[in-house]
Each structure stands twice: as structure tokens, then as C-alpha cells.
PDB file of C-alpha atoms in Angstrom:
ATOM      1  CA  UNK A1274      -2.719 -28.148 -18.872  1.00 51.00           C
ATOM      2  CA  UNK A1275      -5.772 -26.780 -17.164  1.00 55.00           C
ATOM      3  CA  UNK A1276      -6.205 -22.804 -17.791  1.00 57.00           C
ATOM      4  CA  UNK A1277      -8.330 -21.131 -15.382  1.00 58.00           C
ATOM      5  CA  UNK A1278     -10.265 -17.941 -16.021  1.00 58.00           C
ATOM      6  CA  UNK A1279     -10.955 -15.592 -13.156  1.00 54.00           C
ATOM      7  CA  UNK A1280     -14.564 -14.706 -12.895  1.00 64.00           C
ATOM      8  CA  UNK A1281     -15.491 -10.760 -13.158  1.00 68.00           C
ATOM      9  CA  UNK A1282     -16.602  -9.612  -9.682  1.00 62.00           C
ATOM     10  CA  UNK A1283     -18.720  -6.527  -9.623  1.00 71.00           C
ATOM     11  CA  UNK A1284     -17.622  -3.847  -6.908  1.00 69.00           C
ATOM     12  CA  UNK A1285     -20.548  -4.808  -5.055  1.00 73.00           C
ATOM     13  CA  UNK A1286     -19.940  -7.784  -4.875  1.00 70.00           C
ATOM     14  CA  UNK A1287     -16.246  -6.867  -3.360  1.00 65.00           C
ATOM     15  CA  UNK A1288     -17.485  -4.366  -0.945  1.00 64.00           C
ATOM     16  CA  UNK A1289     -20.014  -7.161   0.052  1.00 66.00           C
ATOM     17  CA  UNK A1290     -17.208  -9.196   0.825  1.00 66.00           C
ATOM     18  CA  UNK A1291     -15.559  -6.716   2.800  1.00 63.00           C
ATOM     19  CA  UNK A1292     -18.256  -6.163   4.915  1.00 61.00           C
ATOM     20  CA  UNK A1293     -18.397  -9.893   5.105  1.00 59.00           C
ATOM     21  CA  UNK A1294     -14.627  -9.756   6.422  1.00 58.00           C
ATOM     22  CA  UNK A1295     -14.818  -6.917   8.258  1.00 55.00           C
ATOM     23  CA  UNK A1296     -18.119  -8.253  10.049  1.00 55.00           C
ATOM     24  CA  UNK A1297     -15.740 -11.799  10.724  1.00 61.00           C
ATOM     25  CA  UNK A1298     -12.613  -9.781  11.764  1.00 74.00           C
ATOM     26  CA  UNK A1299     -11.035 -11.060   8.811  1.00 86.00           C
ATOM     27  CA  UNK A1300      -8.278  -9.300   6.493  1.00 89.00           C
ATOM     28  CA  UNK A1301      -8.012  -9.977   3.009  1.00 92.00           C
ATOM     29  CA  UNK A1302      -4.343 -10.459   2.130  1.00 94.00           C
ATOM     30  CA  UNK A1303      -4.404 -10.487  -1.209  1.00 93.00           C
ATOM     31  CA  UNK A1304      -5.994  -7.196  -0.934  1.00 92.00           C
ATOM     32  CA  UNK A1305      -3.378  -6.014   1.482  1.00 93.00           C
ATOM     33  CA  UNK A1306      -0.638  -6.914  -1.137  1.00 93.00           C
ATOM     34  CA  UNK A1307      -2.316  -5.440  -4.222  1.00 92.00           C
ATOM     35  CA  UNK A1308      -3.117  -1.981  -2.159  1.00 91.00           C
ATOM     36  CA  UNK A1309       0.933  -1.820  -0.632  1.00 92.00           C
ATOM     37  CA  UNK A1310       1.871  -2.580  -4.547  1.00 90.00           C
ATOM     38  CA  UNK A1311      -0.895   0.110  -5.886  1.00 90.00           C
ATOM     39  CA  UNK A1312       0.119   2.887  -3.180  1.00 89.00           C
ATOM     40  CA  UNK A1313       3.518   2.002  -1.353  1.00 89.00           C
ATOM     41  CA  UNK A1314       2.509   1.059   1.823  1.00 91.00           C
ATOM     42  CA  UNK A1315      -1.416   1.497   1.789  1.00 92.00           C
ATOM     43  CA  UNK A1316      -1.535  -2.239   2.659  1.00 93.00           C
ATOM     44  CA  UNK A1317      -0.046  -1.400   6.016  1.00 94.00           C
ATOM     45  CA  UNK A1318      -2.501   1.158   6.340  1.00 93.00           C
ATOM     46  CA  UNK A1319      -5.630  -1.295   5.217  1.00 93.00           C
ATOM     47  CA  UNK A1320      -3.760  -3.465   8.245  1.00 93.00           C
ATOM     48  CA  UNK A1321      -3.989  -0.936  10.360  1.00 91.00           C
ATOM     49  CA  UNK A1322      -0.246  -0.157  10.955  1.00 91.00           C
ATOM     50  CA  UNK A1323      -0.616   3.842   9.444  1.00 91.00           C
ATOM     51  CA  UNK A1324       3.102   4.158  10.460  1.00 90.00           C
ATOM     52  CA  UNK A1325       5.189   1.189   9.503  1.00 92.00           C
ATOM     53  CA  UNK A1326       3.117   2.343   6.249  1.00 91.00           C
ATOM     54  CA  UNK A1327       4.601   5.960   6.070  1.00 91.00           C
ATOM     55  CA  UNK A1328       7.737   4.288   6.552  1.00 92.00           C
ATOM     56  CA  UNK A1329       7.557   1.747   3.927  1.00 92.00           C
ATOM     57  CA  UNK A1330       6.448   4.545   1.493  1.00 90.00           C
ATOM     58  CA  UNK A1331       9.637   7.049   2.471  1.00 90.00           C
ATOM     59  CA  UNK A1332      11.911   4.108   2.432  1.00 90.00           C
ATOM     60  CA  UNK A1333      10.754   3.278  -1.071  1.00 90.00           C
ATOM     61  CA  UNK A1334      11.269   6.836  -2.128  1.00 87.00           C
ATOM     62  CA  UNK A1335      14.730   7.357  -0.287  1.00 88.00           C
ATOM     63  CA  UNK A1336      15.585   3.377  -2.376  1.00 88.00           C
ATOM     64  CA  UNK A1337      14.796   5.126  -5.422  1.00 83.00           C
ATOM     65  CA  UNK A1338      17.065   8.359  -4.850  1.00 83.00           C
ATOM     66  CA  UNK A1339      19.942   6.384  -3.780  1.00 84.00           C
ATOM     67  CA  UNK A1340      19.745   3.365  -6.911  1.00 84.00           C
ATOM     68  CA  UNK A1341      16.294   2.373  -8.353  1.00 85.00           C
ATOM     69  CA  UNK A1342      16.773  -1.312  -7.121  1.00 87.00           C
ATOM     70  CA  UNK A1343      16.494  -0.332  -3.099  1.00 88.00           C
ATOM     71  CA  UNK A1344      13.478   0.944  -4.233  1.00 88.00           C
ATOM     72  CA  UNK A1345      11.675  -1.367  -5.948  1.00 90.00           C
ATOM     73  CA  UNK A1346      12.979  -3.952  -2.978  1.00 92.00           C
ATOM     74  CA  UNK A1347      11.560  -1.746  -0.484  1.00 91.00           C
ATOM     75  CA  UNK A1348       8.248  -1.305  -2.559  1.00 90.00           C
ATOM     76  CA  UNK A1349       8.362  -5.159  -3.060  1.00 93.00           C
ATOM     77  CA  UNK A1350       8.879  -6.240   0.330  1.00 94.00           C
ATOM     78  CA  UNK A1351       5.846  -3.770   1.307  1.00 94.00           C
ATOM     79  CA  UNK A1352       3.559  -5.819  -0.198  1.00 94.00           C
ATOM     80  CA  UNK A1353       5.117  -9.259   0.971  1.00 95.00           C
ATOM     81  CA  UNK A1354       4.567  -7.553   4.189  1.00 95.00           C
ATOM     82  CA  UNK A1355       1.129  -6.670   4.056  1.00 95.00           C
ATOM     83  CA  UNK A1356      -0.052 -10.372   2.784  1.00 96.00           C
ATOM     84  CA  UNK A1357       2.239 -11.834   5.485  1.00 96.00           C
ATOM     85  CA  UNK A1358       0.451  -9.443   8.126  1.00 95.00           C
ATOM     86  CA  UNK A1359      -2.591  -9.882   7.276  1.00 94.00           C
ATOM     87  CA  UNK A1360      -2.642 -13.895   7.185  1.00 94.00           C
ATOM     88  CA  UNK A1361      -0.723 -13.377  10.874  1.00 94.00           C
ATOM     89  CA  UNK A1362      -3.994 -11.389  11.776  1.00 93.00           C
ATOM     90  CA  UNK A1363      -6.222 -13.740  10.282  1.00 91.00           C
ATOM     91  CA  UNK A1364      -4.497 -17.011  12.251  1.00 89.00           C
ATOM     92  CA  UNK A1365      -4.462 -14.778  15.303  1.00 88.00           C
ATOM     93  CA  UNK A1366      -0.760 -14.522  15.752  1.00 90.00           C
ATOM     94  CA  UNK A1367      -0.565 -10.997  15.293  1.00 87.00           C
ATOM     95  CA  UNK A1368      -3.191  -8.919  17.186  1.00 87.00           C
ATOM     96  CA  UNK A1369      -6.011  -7.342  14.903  1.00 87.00           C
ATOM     97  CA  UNK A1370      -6.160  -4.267  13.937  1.00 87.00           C
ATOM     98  CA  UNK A1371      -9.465  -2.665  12.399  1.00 84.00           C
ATOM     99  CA  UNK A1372      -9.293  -1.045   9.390  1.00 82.00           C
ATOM    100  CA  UNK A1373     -10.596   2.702   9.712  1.00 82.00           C
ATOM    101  CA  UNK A1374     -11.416   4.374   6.226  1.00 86.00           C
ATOM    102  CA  UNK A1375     -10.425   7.461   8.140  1.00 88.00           C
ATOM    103  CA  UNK A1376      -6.505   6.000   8.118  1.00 86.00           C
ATOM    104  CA  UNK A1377      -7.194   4.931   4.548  1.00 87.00           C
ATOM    105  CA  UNK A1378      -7.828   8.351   3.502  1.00 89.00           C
ATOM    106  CA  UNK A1379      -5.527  10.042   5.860  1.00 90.00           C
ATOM    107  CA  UNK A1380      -2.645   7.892   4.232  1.00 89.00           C
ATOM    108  CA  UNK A1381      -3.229   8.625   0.967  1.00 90.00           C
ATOM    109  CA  UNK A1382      -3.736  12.002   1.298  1.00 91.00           C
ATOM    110  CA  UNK A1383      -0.001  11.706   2.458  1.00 90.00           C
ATOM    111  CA  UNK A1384       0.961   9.742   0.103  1.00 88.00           C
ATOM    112  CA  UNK A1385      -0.532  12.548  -2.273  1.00 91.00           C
ATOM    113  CA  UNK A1386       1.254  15.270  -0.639  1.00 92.00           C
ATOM    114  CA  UNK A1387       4.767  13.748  -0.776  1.00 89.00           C
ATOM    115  CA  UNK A1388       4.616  12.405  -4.085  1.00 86.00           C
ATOM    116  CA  UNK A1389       2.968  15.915  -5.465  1.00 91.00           C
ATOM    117  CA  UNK A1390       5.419  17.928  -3.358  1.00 91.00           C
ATOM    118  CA  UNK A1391       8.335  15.543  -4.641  1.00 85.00           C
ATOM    119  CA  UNK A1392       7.360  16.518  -8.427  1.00 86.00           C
ATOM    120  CA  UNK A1393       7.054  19.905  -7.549  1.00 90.00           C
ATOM    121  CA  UNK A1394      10.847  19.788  -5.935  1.00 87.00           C
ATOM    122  CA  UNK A1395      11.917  18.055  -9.144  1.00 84.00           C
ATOM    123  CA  UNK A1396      10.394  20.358 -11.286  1.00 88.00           C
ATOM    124  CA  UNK A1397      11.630  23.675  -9.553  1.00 89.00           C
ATOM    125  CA  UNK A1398      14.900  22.166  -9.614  1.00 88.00           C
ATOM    126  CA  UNK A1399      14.768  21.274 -13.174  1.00 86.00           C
ATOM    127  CA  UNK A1400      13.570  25.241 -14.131  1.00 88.00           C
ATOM    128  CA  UNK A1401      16.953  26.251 -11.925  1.00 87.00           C
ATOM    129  CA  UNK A1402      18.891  24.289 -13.404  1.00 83.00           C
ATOM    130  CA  UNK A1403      17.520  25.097 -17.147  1.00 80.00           C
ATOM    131  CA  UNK A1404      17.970  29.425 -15.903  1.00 77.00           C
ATOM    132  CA  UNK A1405      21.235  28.614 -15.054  1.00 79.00           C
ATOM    133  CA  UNK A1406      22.454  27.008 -18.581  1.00 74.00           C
ATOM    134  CA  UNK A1407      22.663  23.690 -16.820  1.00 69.00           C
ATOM    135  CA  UNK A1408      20.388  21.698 -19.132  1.00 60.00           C
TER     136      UNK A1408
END
């Protein structure tokens, strides 16, 4: 059996290549995959698709208030989605969309705000609850 090791790449080496792809009109989708899996749906947003990103990320979150496995097949398929996007870009069968850092940052900054504002909502309802002899 042949093992493989991966070689370390410095980061800028990486943003090299992305410049590189970038410069070709090329999207990585392994990188698309691996930022939708970091951040729900910032692979979307690397794609350029800011909203079907939002909506991957709330239908994540509503997946995991209803059962945690809608969640995690949301998440999951979020990622699929991203790599399968951005190979459709890349073989021109999906129109390309350039990535903007501006989108990059705008999403996470709402991904920052829900998830921080979700904690907060758990935690004020955890203090409630705790006043009111619950816990």
C-alpha cells in the first residue's frame, strides 16, 4: 500500500495560488468545501453566491433546533455544494462569479452576529429560566 504525505504549503505559497486562480478565473473547490465546512456556507460566499450562503447557514441552524441530524445534513450538503459549484464554474457550466473579499468579510461578519446573538439568546434564556427555579 502506497501512503502519501501531503507536503506543508506556506500561506504564501496559497495566496500565490489564489492569485494564480483568481488571475485564470479559476475557483478552487476544495477550498470552497473546506470554507462552507469551516463557516456554514462561506463556500457559497468564496463562490460568489452571498445569499444561497446566508441561507445554507440559517438552514443549518434552524436543522439543529429542530433534531441535530437536519443540521449537520444541511451543513454537509453546504459544502458538497460549494465543491460541486465551483468545478461547474471552473468547466464553464455555471456562470462565474468573482470572489470579492468585501462579501467574504461581509458574510462572516454575519455569520458572527447570528451565531454571537444566538449564544446571547441561549444564555438570557438560560439566566430566566435559572431566576425562575427552572434549572
Amino acid at each position: 500500500m502506497r501512503t502519501e504525505t501531503a507536503e506543508p504549503v506556506s500561506i504564501r505559497d496559497a495566496l500565490a495560488a489564489a492569485e494564480v486562480s483568481r488571475r485564470e478565473k479559476k475557483k478552487n473547490p476544495a477550498m470552497a468545501a473546506g470554507l462552507s465546512l469551516l463557516f456554514n456556507g462561506l463556500g457559497q460566499a468564496y463562490n460568489g453566491q452571498f445569499g444561497k450562503g446566508v441561507l445554507v447557514l440559517f438552514g443549518s441552524l434552524a436543522g439543529l433546533f429542530v433534531m441535530i441530524v437536519p443540521g449537520v445534513a444541511v451543513w454537509l450538503w453546504g459544502g458538497y455544494d460549494a465543491y460541486r459549484t465551483a468545478k461547474r464554474m471552473n468547466d464553464g457550466l455555471v456562470p462565474y462569479r468573482e470572489t470579492s473579499m468585501l462579501v467574504v468579510v461581509a458574510f462572516m461578519i454575519v455569520w458572527a452576529v447570528v451565531i454571537f446573538g444566538l449564544s446571547a439568546a441561549a444564555a438570557m434564556m438560560l439566566v430566566t429560566m435559572g431566576l425562575q427555579g427552572m434549572v
